[in-house]
């Protein structure tokens, strides 16, 4: 599509999309690409520096870091890639509905939205996780729910901005029904803001997921995960810096890639980068 | 004008009350309670009932919420289910620590961000702008635990300038927190400055391209005065909101940084109390952070109202 | 005497993405001496604003000087010396287009004027506060001592403009540059501001360069006129020469496109559209649109030569151009004659209120206490008739249209379509009734969905009302486009790819797609250039007459209304002042406001003097009791005007006036 072409025309867009694609491919194909078993412990090879056998060295349990890094993004990407569209969908629809409805419903629900947003994110996430565990089937709905709430705000604001314009009044005056107006007149104009928001949501969800793993509340060992790997390697940074740097580089490049792509997307559809906040 | 202020105040109070109700309701809805957490395998039969009676958990939810809310308004937040100590004291200590961390960060970060934001806005695409924009993107996208880790690696392990961990107890005197507080402040400042700088920069660019700045130029006003007197008052207004959000974040959301550096603030307290199922503490924390969030936003709204003459008079006549 | 402002062979342009240079101004020669007033006239894209700013040595970002020089009293204005900022705002001052945007919102106006004094005046600082008040009084602002502490947004448009003038005068300038200073102001306010400028020019002897698209304003203030097209000066001379005997086809076409007040003539449109800034033609830029163009016109650049009508023109066909039509040659519209027919649309006692009720008011079912925005509106529209609704800002004319369309529910009153009452809100109306009334909006950028192709836009009414699909749909859409003189290749374009005039034609096509009985036109030509406006009006009139569609035409432009309307309703502050047949109302206005409104209209004629009758007072909103015009009426009777609502007087042939002054048809003529 034209938007994609415009995104690729900018250096930031090209780099961003490139990085993201690379990561998605790695996450998808890594089980067939990795040289070693991610959980294979080799007590004799602890903290081996990078060499021909282990390109990125080994960690404190002798596991190959390259393998673990390539596989480390799988769960994070899987969870967030499913949760993000759900969040944008439910938050977007609610926000559009509120933006159109206005009145009492809008006032009341926005207060509830504000109240939920006022609570610290860690509290919200942990309350669920500590009770139900950190499995994929808990994380996906939890992330989707909590990260959909800020989308309500964005969608509502975008809707309110469009609704005031004359072409909506023209459609109303002609006699089109509410559903028809939303679908044909409103959505195409709001979708852009939602797409950019969706891209940003994905990056923040990844951050949250990694932070949870880092804190010990996310992925359970011995499954490889970047957040977990960084947490583990902290104690040994003096002796084996590569054990930390590999997952750091992996996570950072993915998130930077998404941000660049989102920025290029925003400019390609004519928006200034979303002024929203992560939580 | 007064009506506007009171209106906002009222809305803020409603939001806080709602937030406390939400967290209370959420905690209620989850299986298990403080007694189950404390007694664990012994949480059966008479022992469970006794425990519940002692902690007042056998009363209906609404009653408990009401008495808790009433207590909170008085300043009595109950006792910790884990340690039995009054929550207000526990919160007080950690709040002080978090305030210290936040205060240092803000003191360094805000002037830095404002200055750099204005400079890069005025000299767009200059060398400084490119460096800071790239740096800013990195600072905003790299997770805090990553940057914390890297900084510890470089400055603590590598160069040995500052300790990589804070060893002070929650109630320790403030002096004990230095110099351990340096790295956490550095990490938080990086992130905060990046956000604020970005907003200030784009705001400055927008205002410098506006009609009234052009008019001032055509009036012969020297550039320095144009920037200082004509442009900045309008350009810095959006920064108020971003700064407010940053303050709210600093006071309630820097869990990861606190964990990495072992800093005894509200964030660590939150993790610990949730894992320990210390629900009275969880509720109190939620209430505190929500109130801070609402209060800070309210202050930002009022400050914006005070600074922007266009918002003060209702009737702009055309 | 040497020129004060000396622009020599100035060319300004930008570098395109392809690397070539595109000129926005080409080889401009302009000399303005002390005490001279010169008007620079042009439409969008002519480069006139760029020229005004360039005279101060200022270029918008992206533009550069390609050649030539600008000098003020010998000083090169593009030289990077401190002498230039010293001149700007001092000896040479600018009065900006939109004073509301040009005044700094966070500084009080007194302080902004004082700043100009500090920079450019030799008065000691202690004398500044008094001088600020003096300047505000000089520009005829009431209560200057109170205004000094206000912020710009607290003032009305007219007040803001005067503050900008005062700020310019602070430096005691020798020359003033005025960039469309009365755009956006009401007709009556504009007349006052222009009067002020005229007097200032006469008193101080300042040179003035007045940039505008409005030939009437220029005629009022300037002794000399230069007409610009596509970055060049195409005609120059005295005001009388250019406005009475223009010899350049474009200048002539421009004047012919201005509607006249005296007769119901359609203004003569100019075909085509102006070239995009930077597009370079070797010869005359107007050739593609010119009826007289020959091969030689396009081949080589045309120099300025003496004009057969006086002054100079950039044209080879000058003498032939004098035979091109002017306004008086426009098509005379025959008024709609159907007095006996029953009304198609009736409004009775319509009142509308905008304010949202507060929570408390909603709970106690109270209504807001402020006076309604629009009140006591009675109207009847016959089939095939055109009624013009005129008024200035705040007159409520758009509100009335939206109420008829069902977008706003009235507070009270009834709307009847062909003898059956219409439900107040769109949602409650029958789809067949909705089809019969169609609305066209003012701003074509806003009324077309930017994400829909023209085909989709036209498909909406066709699908909704007639259930057309597929090939039939597309064929009918192409047919509609043809009727508004756009080719079928426009169907797959997006609105952003069309010009303002083309978008408005699409909006017209969309309205007629429904085959309505009534079209509601809300300032449909106000956002367009004069030459484009004429084309859209001609189109509208053709379509309307062919289908015998009734039309309710809202505008603040009395000339445009005269061209189209059979009957006219005059509104002030949301209340009807006068209504009647157009000819009678324009010839002998009965209501003082109509009289003032018609008197203030500017004609592109240097000998025309507007009459400033209405007091220059800013209205806060409709008064609670009495006549809406009580605060400004020049024929005010007394307290009765404030306390009692004026009665409706019938002057015969459907001419009704709401006034306390006892009236019989008066023999005076307007303006």
mmCIF file of N, CA and C in Angstrom, chain C residues 137-238:
data_model
loop_
_atom_site.group_PDB
_atom_site.id
_atom_site.type_symbol
_atom_site.label_atom_id
_atom_site.label_comp_id
_atom_site.label_asym_id
_atom_site.label_seq_id
_atom_site.Cartn_x
_atom_site.Cartn_y
_atom_site.Cartn_z
ATOM 1 N N UNK C 137 -6.509 55.474 21.474
ATOM 2 C CA UNK C 137 -7.589 56.417 21.195
ATOM 3 C C UNK C 137 -7.540 56.847 19.740
ATOM 4 N N UNK C 138 -6.324 56.982 19.213
ATOM 5 C CA UNK C 138 -6.153 57.404 17.831
ATOM 6 C C UNK C 138 -6.772 56.425 16.853
ATOM 7 N N UNK C 139 -6.725 55.141 17.199
ATOM 8 C CA UNK C 139 -7.359 54.162 16.312
ATOM 9 C C UNK C 139 -8.822 53.949 16.672
ATOM 10 N N UNK C 140 -9.367 54.884 17.425
ATOM 11 C CA UNK C 140 -10.808 54.940 17.714
ATOM 12 C C UNK C 140 -11.300 53.745 18.508
ATOM 13 N N UNK C 141 -10.508 53.326 19.472
ATOM 14 C CA UNK C 141 -10.971 52.289 20.385
ATOM 15 C C UNK C 141 -11.583 52.952 21.611
ATOM 16 N N UNK C 142 -12.726 52.421 22.025
ATOM 17 C CA UNK C 142 -13.380 53.000 23.196
ATOM 18 C C UNK C 142 -12.688 52.531 24.469
ATOM 19 N N UNK C 143 -12.699 53.390 25.481
ATOM 20 C CA UNK C 143 -12.133 53.072 26.801
ATOM 21 C C UNK C 143 -10.716 52.512 26.708
ATOM 22 N N UNK C 144 -9.792 53.243 26.125
ATOM 23 C CA UNK C 144 -8.435 52.709 25.957
ATOM 24 C C UNK C 144 -7.751 52.359 27.277
ATOM 25 N N UNK C 145 -8.038 53.115 28.323
ATOM 26 C CA UNK C 145 -7.364 52.833 29.588
ATOM 27 C C UNK C 145 -7.723 51.442 30.109
ATOM 28 N N UNK C 146 -8.925 50.992 29.809
ATOM 29 C CA UNK C 146 -9.312 49.639 30.247
ATOM 30 C C UNK C 146 -8.701 48.585 29.354
ATOM 31 N N UNK C 147 -8.587 48.882 28.061
ATOM 32 C CA UNK C 147 -8.105 47.876 27.121
ATOM 33 C C UNK C 147 -6.649 47.533 27.329
ATOM 34 N N UNK C 148 -5.902 48.489 27.874
ATOM 35 C CA UNK C 148 -4.462 48.317 28.009
ATOM 36 C C UNK C 148 -4.088 47.031 28.751
ATOM 37 N N UNK C 149 -4.904 46.640 29.732
ATOM 38 C CA UNK C 149 -4.526 45.459 30.521
ATOM 39 C C UNK C 149 -5.142 44.168 29.993
ATOM 40 N N UNK C 150 -5.834 44.244 28.869
ATOM 41 C CA UNK C 150 -6.467 43.027 28.371
ATOM 42 C C UNK C 150 -5.502 42.192 27.540
ATOM 43 N N UNK C 151 -5.888 40.932 27.401
ATOM 44 C CA UNK C 151 -5.135 40.037 26.520
ATOM 45 C C UNK C 151 -5.802 40.003 25.151
ATOM 46 N N UNK C 152 -5.041 39.677 24.111
ATOM 47 C CA UNK C 152 -5.621 39.742 22.761
ATOM 48 C C UNK C 152 -6.911 38.942 22.583
ATOM 49 N N UNK C 153 -6.995 37.776 23.195
ATOM 50 C CA UNK C 153 -8.162 36.941 22.930
ATOM 51 C C UNK C 153 -9.434 37.507 23.563
ATOM 52 N N UNK C 154 -9.278 38.497 24.420
ATOM 53 C CA UNK C 154 -10.450 39.092 25.056
ATOM 54 C C UNK C 154 -11.085 40.162 24.186
ATOM 55 N N UNK C 155 -10.467 40.470 23.074
ATOM 56 C CA UNK C 155 -10.995 41.509 22.200
ATOM 57 C C UNK C 155 -11.690 40.902 20.999
ATOM 58 N N UNK C 156 -12.566 41.689 20.375
ATOM 59 C CA UNK C 156 -13.217 41.214 19.162
ATOM 60 C C UNK C 156 -12.262 41.385 17.981
ATOM 61 N N UNK C 157 -12.623 40.800 16.848
ATOM 62 C CA UNK C 157 -11.777 40.876 15.659
ATOM 63 C C UNK C 157 -11.449 42.302 15.258
ATOM 64 N N UNK C 158 -12.471 43.130 15.270
ATOM 65 C CA UNK C 158 -12.250 44.526 14.884
ATOM 66 C C UNK C 158 -11.333 45.244 15.867
ATOM 67 N N UNK C 159 -11.509 44.978 17.138
ATOM 68 C CA UNK C 159 -10.648 45.598 18.142
ATOM 69 C C UNK C 159 -9.207 45.126 17.991
ATOM 70 N N UNK C 160 -9.039 43.842 17.747
ATOM 71 C CA UNK C 160 -7.688 43.306 17.586
ATOM 72 C C UNK C 160 -6.995 43.972 16.408
ATOM 73 N N UNK C 161 -7.733 44.155 15.340
ATOM 74 C CA UNK C 161 -7.135 44.768 14.160
ATOM 75 C C UNK C 161 -6.677 46.182 14.460
ATOM 76 N N UNK C 162 -7.494 46.900 15.207
ATOM 77 C CA UNK C 162 -7.107 48.265 15.548
ATOM 78 C C UNK C 162 -5.896 48.310 16.466
ATOM 79 N N UNK C 163 -5.820 47.340 17.363
ATOM 80 C CA UNK C 163 -4.635 47.274 18.237
ATOM 81 C C UNK C 163 -3.395 47.061 17.376
ATOM 82 N N UNK C 164 -3.515 46.205 16.355
ATOM 83 C CA UNK C 164 -2.382 45.965 15.454
ATOM 84 C C UNK C 164 -2.003 47.259 14.744
ATOM 85 N N UNK C 165 -2.993 48.031 14.362
ATOM 86 C CA UNK C 165 -2.711 49.312 13.712
ATOM 87 C C UNK C 165 -2.010 50.249 14.693
ATOM 88 N N UNK C 166 -2.518 50.287 15.921
ATOM 89 C CA UNK C 166 -1.891 51.151 16.927
ATOM 90 C C UNK C 166 -0.437 50.758 17.147
ATOM 91 N N UNK C 167 -0.190 49.466 17.190
ATOM 92 C CA UNK C 167 1.173 48.959 17.403
ATOM 93 C C UNK C 167 2.074 49.381 16.251
ATOM 94 N N UNK C 168 1.521 49.380 15.034
ATOM 95 C CA UNK C 168 2.315 49.784 13.886
ATOM 96 C C UNK C 168 2.603 51.286 13.938
ATOM 97 N N UNK C 169 1.632 52.049 14.409
ATOM 98 C CA UNK C 169 1.805 53.495 14.463
ATOM 99 C C UNK C 169 2.781 53.928 15.541
ATOM 100 N N UNK C 170 3.018 53.050 16.506
ATOM 101 C CA UNK C 170 3.874 53.419 17.639
ATOM 102 C C UNK C 170 5.247 53.882 17.198
ATOM 103 N N UNK C 171 5.755 53.284 16.135
ATOM 104 C CA UNK C 171 7.089 53.643 15.696
ATOM 105 C C UNK C 171 7.116 54.838 14.770
ATOM 106 N N UNK C 172 5.983 55.499 14.637
ATOM 107 C CA UNK C 172 5.855 56.633 13.715
ATOM 108 C C UNK C 172 6.413 56.304 12.336
ATOM 109 N N UNK C 173 5.796 55.344 11.693
ATOM 110 C CA UNK C 173 6.349 54.851 10.429
ATOM 111 C C UNK C 173 6.208 55.845 9.287
ATOM 112 N N UNK C 174 7.112 55.746 8.358
ATOM 113 C CA UNK C 174 6.997 56.527 7.135
ATOM 114 C C UNK C 174 6.199 55.751 6.110
ATOM 115 N N UNK C 175 6.198 54.432 6.255
ATOM 116 C CA UNK C 175 5.460 53.600 5.310
ATOM 117 C C UNK C 175 4.803 52.442 6.048
ATOM 118 N N UNK C 176 3.618 52.083 5.586
ATOM 119 C CA UNK C 176 2.876 50.973 6.180
ATOM 120 C C UNK C 176 2.649 49.890 5.141
ATOM 121 N N UNK C 177 2.843 48.655 5.566
ATOM 122 C CA UNK C 177 2.472 47.527 4.711
ATOM 123 C C UNK C 177 1.248 46.891 5.327
ATOM 124 N N UNK C 178 0.201 46.718 4.562
ATOM 125 C CA UNK C 178 -1.022 46.140 5.105
ATOM 126 C C UNK C 178 -1.324 44.845 4.361
ATOM 127 N N UNK C 179 -1.319 43.749 5.099
ATOM 128 C CA UNK C 179 -1.542 42.441 4.483
ATOM 129 C C UNK C 179 -2.968 41.998 4.757
ATOM 130 N N UNK C 180 -3.866 42.291 3.831
ATOM 131 C CA UNK C 180 -5.278 41.913 3.967
ATOM 132 C C UNK C 180 -5.826 42.249 5.341
ATOM 133 N N UNK C 181 -5.726 43.468 5.800
ATOM 134 C CA UNK C 181 -6.054 43.752 7.189
ATOM 135 C C UNK C 181 -7.525 43.617 7.532
ATOM 136 N N UNK C 182 -8.419 43.557 6.546
ATOM 137 C CA UNK C 182 -9.829 43.470 6.941
ATOM 138 C C UNK C 182 -10.452 42.121 6.617
ATOM 139 N N UNK C 183 -9.633 41.145 6.279
ATOM 140 C CA UNK C 183 -10.186 39.818 6.022
ATOM 141 C C UNK C 183 -10.800 39.270 7.287
ATOM 142 N N UNK C 184 -11.958 38.712 7.180
ATOM 143 C CA UNK C 184 -12.571 38.099 8.351
ATOM 144 C C UNK C 184 -13.372 39.061 9.193
ATOM 145 N N UNK C 185 -13.333 40.337 8.868
ATOM 146 C CA UNK C 185 -14.134 41.277 9.646
ATOM 147 C C UNK C 185 -15.500 41.437 9.005
ATOM 148 N N UNK C 186 -16.468 41.752 9.830
ATOM 149 C CA UNK C 186 -17.805 42.024 9.318
ATOM 150 C C UNK C 186 -17.804 43.223 8.384
ATOM 151 N N UNK C 187 -18.794 43.272 7.525
ATOM 152 C CA UNK C 187 -18.911 44.361 6.549
ATOM 153 C C UNK C 187 -18.907 45.724 7.227
ATOM 154 N N UNK C 188 -19.724 45.855 8.274
ATOM 155 C CA UNK C 188 -19.817 47.172 8.916
ATOM 156 C C UNK C 188 -18.522 47.509 9.656
ATOM 157 N N UNK C 189 -17.910 46.515 10.282
ATOM 158 C CA UNK C 189 -16.646 46.763 10.980
ATOM 159 C C UNK C 189 -15.563 47.127 9.978
ATOM 160 N N UNK C 190 -15.540 46.410 8.868
ATOM 161 C CA UNK C 190 -14.531 46.661 7.841
ATOM 162 C C UNK C 190 -14.618 48.095 7.350
ATOM 163 N N UNK C 191 -15.837 48.555 7.148
ATOM 164 C CA UNK C 191 -16.002 49.927 6.642
ATOM 165 C C UNK C 191 -15.377 50.929 7.605
ATOM 166 N N UNK C 192 -15.573 50.702 8.898
ATOM 167 C CA UNK C 192 -14.996 51.611 9.890
ATOM 168 C C UNK C 192 -13.474 51.566 9.884
ATOM 169 N N UNK C 193 -12.932 50.347 9.806
ATOM 170 C CA UNK C 193 -11.467 50.221 9.843
ATOM 171 C C UNK C 193 -10.843 50.873 8.606
ATOM 172 N N UNK C 194 -11.467 50.685 7.455
ATOM 173 C CA UNK C 194 -10.927 51.288 6.237
ATOM 174 C C UNK C 194 -11.003 52.803 6.301
ATOM 175 N N UNK C 195 -12.071 53.277 6.892
ATOM 176 C CA UNK C 195 -12.225 54.712 7.061
ATOM 177 C C UNK C 195 -11.077 55.266 7.906
ATOM 178 N N UNK C 196 -10.776 54.553 8.967
ATOM 179 C CA UNK C 196 -9.661 54.932 9.837
ATOM 180 C C UNK C 196 -8.356 54.974 9.059
ATOM 181 N N UNK C 197 -8.124 53.947 8.256
ATOM 182 C CA UNK C 197 -6.873 53.882 7.496
ATOM 183 C C UNK C 197 -6.778 55.038 6.518
ATOM 184 N N UNK C 198 -7.871 55.339 5.899
ATOM 185 C CA UNK C 198 -7.909 56.449 4.951
ATOM 186 C C UNK C 198 -7.534 57.756 5.634
ATOM 187 N N UNK C 199 -8.144 57.965 6.792
ATOM 188 C CA UNK C 199 -7.860 59.193 7.536
ATOM 189 C C UNK C 199 -6.415 59.240 7.990
ATOM 190 N N UNK C 200 -5.904 58.115 8.436
ATOM 191 C CA UNK C 200 -4.513 58.078 8.878
ATOM 192 C C UNK C 200 -3.576 58.436 7.732
ATOM 193 N N UNK C 201 -3.859 57.881 6.568
ATOM 194 C CA UNK C 201 -3.016 58.184 5.409
ATOM 195 C C UNK C 201 -3.056 59.670 5.110
ATOM 196 N N UNK C 202 -4.239 60.223 5.175
ATOM 197 C CA UNK C 202 -4.374 61.649 4.869
ATOM 198 C C UNK C 202 -3.674 62.506 5.927
ATOM 199 N N UNK C 203 -3.824 62.137 7.209
ATOM 200 C CA UNK C 203 -3.235 62.957 8.280
ATOM 201 C C UNK C 203 -1.723 62.885 8.322
ATOM 202 N N UNK C 204 -1.189 61.671 8.270
ATOM 203 C CA UNK C 204 0.239 61.522 8.511
ATOM 204 C C UNK C 204 1.060 61.540 7.245
ATOM 205 N N UNK C 205 0.426 61.342 6.114
ATOM 206 C CA UNK C 205 1.194 61.298 4.881
ATOM 207 C C UNK C 205 2.047 60.050 4.755
ATOM 208 N N UNK C 206 1.689 59.004 5.454
ATOM 209 C CA UNK C 206 2.460 57.757 5.335
ATOM 210 C C UNK C 206 2.245 57.159 3.960
ATOM 211 N N UNK C 207 3.273 56.503 3.463
ATOM 212 C CA UNK C 207 3.083 55.717 2.252
ATOM 213 C C UNK C 207 2.386 54.427 2.683
ATOM 214 N N UNK C 208 1.524 53.907 1.818
ATOM 215 C CA UNK C 208 0.831 52.657 2.184
ATOM 216 C C UNK C 208 0.868 51.673 1.043
ATOM 217 N N UNK C 209 1.206 50.443 1.389
ATOM 218 C CA UNK C 209 1.109 49.364 0.406
ATOM 219 C C UNK C 209 0.041 48.421 0.927
ATOM 220 N N UNK C 210 -1.067 48.359 0.231
ATOM 221 C CA UNK C 210 -2.238 47.624 0.724
ATOM 222 C C UNK C 210 -2.424 46.377 -0.128
ATOM 223 N N UNK C 211 -2.158 45.227 0.467
ATOM 224 C CA UNK C 211 -2.269 43.966 -0.259
ATOM 225 C C UNK C 211 -3.632 43.357 0.021
ATOM 226 N N UNK C 212 -4.363 42.994 -1.012
ATOM 227 C CA UNK C 212 -5.695 42.442 -0.763
ATOM 228 C C UNK C 212 -6.228 41.727 -1.981
ATOM 229 N N UNK C 213 -7.211 40.886 -1.770
ATOM 230 C CA UNK C 213 -7.938 40.302 -2.884
ATOM 231 C C UNK C 213 -9.223 41.095 -3.122
ATOM 232 N N UNK C 214 -9.512 42.001 -2.197
ATOM 233 C CA UNK C 214 -10.771 42.723 -2.224
ATOM 234 C C UNK C 214 -10.609 44.058 -2.960
ATOM 235 N N UNK C 215 -11.122 44.110 -4.165
ATOM 236 C CA UNK C 215 -10.973 45.321 -4.969
ATOM 237 C C UNK C 215 -11.739 46.496 -4.368
ATOM 238 N N UNK C 216 -12.817 46.203 -3.673
ATOM 239 C CA UNK C 216 -13.580 47.280 -3.047
ATOM 240 C C UNK C 216 -12.757 47.984 -1.984
ATOM 241 N N UNK C 217 -12.082 47.194 -1.159
ATOM 242 C CA UNK C 217 -11.257 47.788 -0.096
ATOM 243 C C UNK C 217 -10.130 48.604 -0.704
ATOM 244 N N UNK C 218 -9.504 48.041 -1.722
ATOM 245 C CA UNK C 218 -8.389 48.740 -2.369
ATOM 246 C C UNK C 218 -8.860 50.046 -2.996
ATOM 247 N N UNK C 219 -10.032 49.998 -3.613
ATOM 248 C CA UNK C 219 -10.564 51.209 -4.248
ATOM 249 C C UNK C 219 -10.765 52.316 -3.230
ATOM 250 N N UNK C 220 -11.110 51.929 -2.015
ATOM 251 C CA UNK C 220 -11.409 52.899 -0.979
ATOM 252 C C UNK C 220 -10.158 53.599 -0.466
ATOM 253 N N UNK C 221 -9.072 52.860 -0.398
ATOM 254 C CA UNK C 221 -7.896 53.378 0.299
ATOM 255 C C UNK C 221 -6.767 53.838 -0.622
ATOM 256 N N UNK C 222 -6.683 53.240 -1.829
ATOM 257 C CA UNK C 222 -5.458 53.460 -2.621
ATOM 258 C C UNK C 222 -5.664 54.339 -3.833
ATOM 259 N N UNK C 223 -4.605 55.107 -4.121
ATOM 260 C CA UNK C 223 -4.640 55.933 -5.303
ATOM 261 C C UNK C 223 -4.144 55.164 -6.527
ATOM 262 N N UNK C 224 -3.186 54.265 -6.292
ATOM 263 C CA UNK C 224 -2.659 53.459 -7.387
ATOM 264 C C UNK C 224 -2.954 51.994 -7.113
ATOM 265 N N UNK C 225 -3.038 51.215 -8.172
ATOM 266 C CA UNK C 225 -3.329 49.788 -8.017
ATOM 267 C C UNK C 225 -2.415 48.979 -8.916
ATOM 268 N N UNK C 226 -1.900 47.858 -8.409
ATOM 269 C CA UNK C 226 -1.138 46.917 -9.236
ATOM 270 C C UNK C 226 -1.818 45.565 -9.109
ATOM 271 N N UNK C 227 -2.065 44.912 -10.227
ATOM 272 C CA UNK C 227 -2.731 43.613 -10.207
ATOM 273 C C UNK C 227 -1.687 42.526 -10.430
ATOM 274 N N UNK C 228 -1.719 41.513 -9.577
ATOM 275 C CA UNK C 228 -0.737 40.428 -9.700
ATOM 276 C C UNK C 228 -1.400 39.132 -10.124
ATOM 277 N N UNK C 229 -0.672 38.383 -10.928
ATOM 278 C CA UNK C 229 -1.143 37.059 -11.321
ATOM 279 C C UNK C 229 0.060 36.160 -11.459
ATOM 280 N N UNK C 230 0.016 34.997 -10.770
ATOM 281 C CA UNK C 230 1.089 34.007 -10.878
ATOM 282 C C UNK C 230 2.462 34.626 -10.677
ATOM 283 N N UNK C 231 2.588 35.473 -9.677
ATOM 284 C CA UNK C 231 3.905 35.998 -9.334
ATOM 285 C C UNK C 231 4.377 37.180 -10.144
ATOM 286 N N UNK C 232 3.572 37.684 -11.032
ATOM 287 C CA UNK C 232 3.983 38.857 -11.823
ATOM 288 C C UNK C 232 2.978 39.977 -11.657
ATOM 289 N N UNK C 233 3.474 41.209 -11.886
ATOM 290 C CA UNK C 233 2.526 42.325 -11.961
ATOM 291 C C UNK C 233 2.040 42.372 -13.397
ATOM 292 N N UNK C 234 0.738 42.229 -13.592
ATOM 293 C CA UNK C 234 0.200 42.204 -14.946
ATOM 294 C C UNK C 234 -0.484 43.498 -15.349
ATOM 295 N N UNK C 235 -0.763 44.334 -14.387
ATOM 296 C CA UNK C 235 -1.389 45.616 -14.726
ATOM 297 C C UNK C 235 -1.100 46.602 -13.614
ATOM 298 N N UNK C 236 -0.820 47.845 -13.991
ATOM 299 C CA UNK C 236 -0.555 48.866 -12.976
ATOM 300 C C UNK C 236 -1.065 50.209 -13.468
ATOM 301 N N UNK C 237 -1.605 50.990 -12.550
ATOM 302 C CA UNK C 237 -2.091 52.309 -12.964
ATOM 303 C C UNK C 237 -2.764 52.979 -11.794
ATOM 304 N N UNK C 238 -3.459 54.090 -12.063
ATOM 305 C CA UNK C 238 -4.235 54.708 -10.991
ATOM 306 C C UNK C 238 -5.443 53.835 -10.723
#
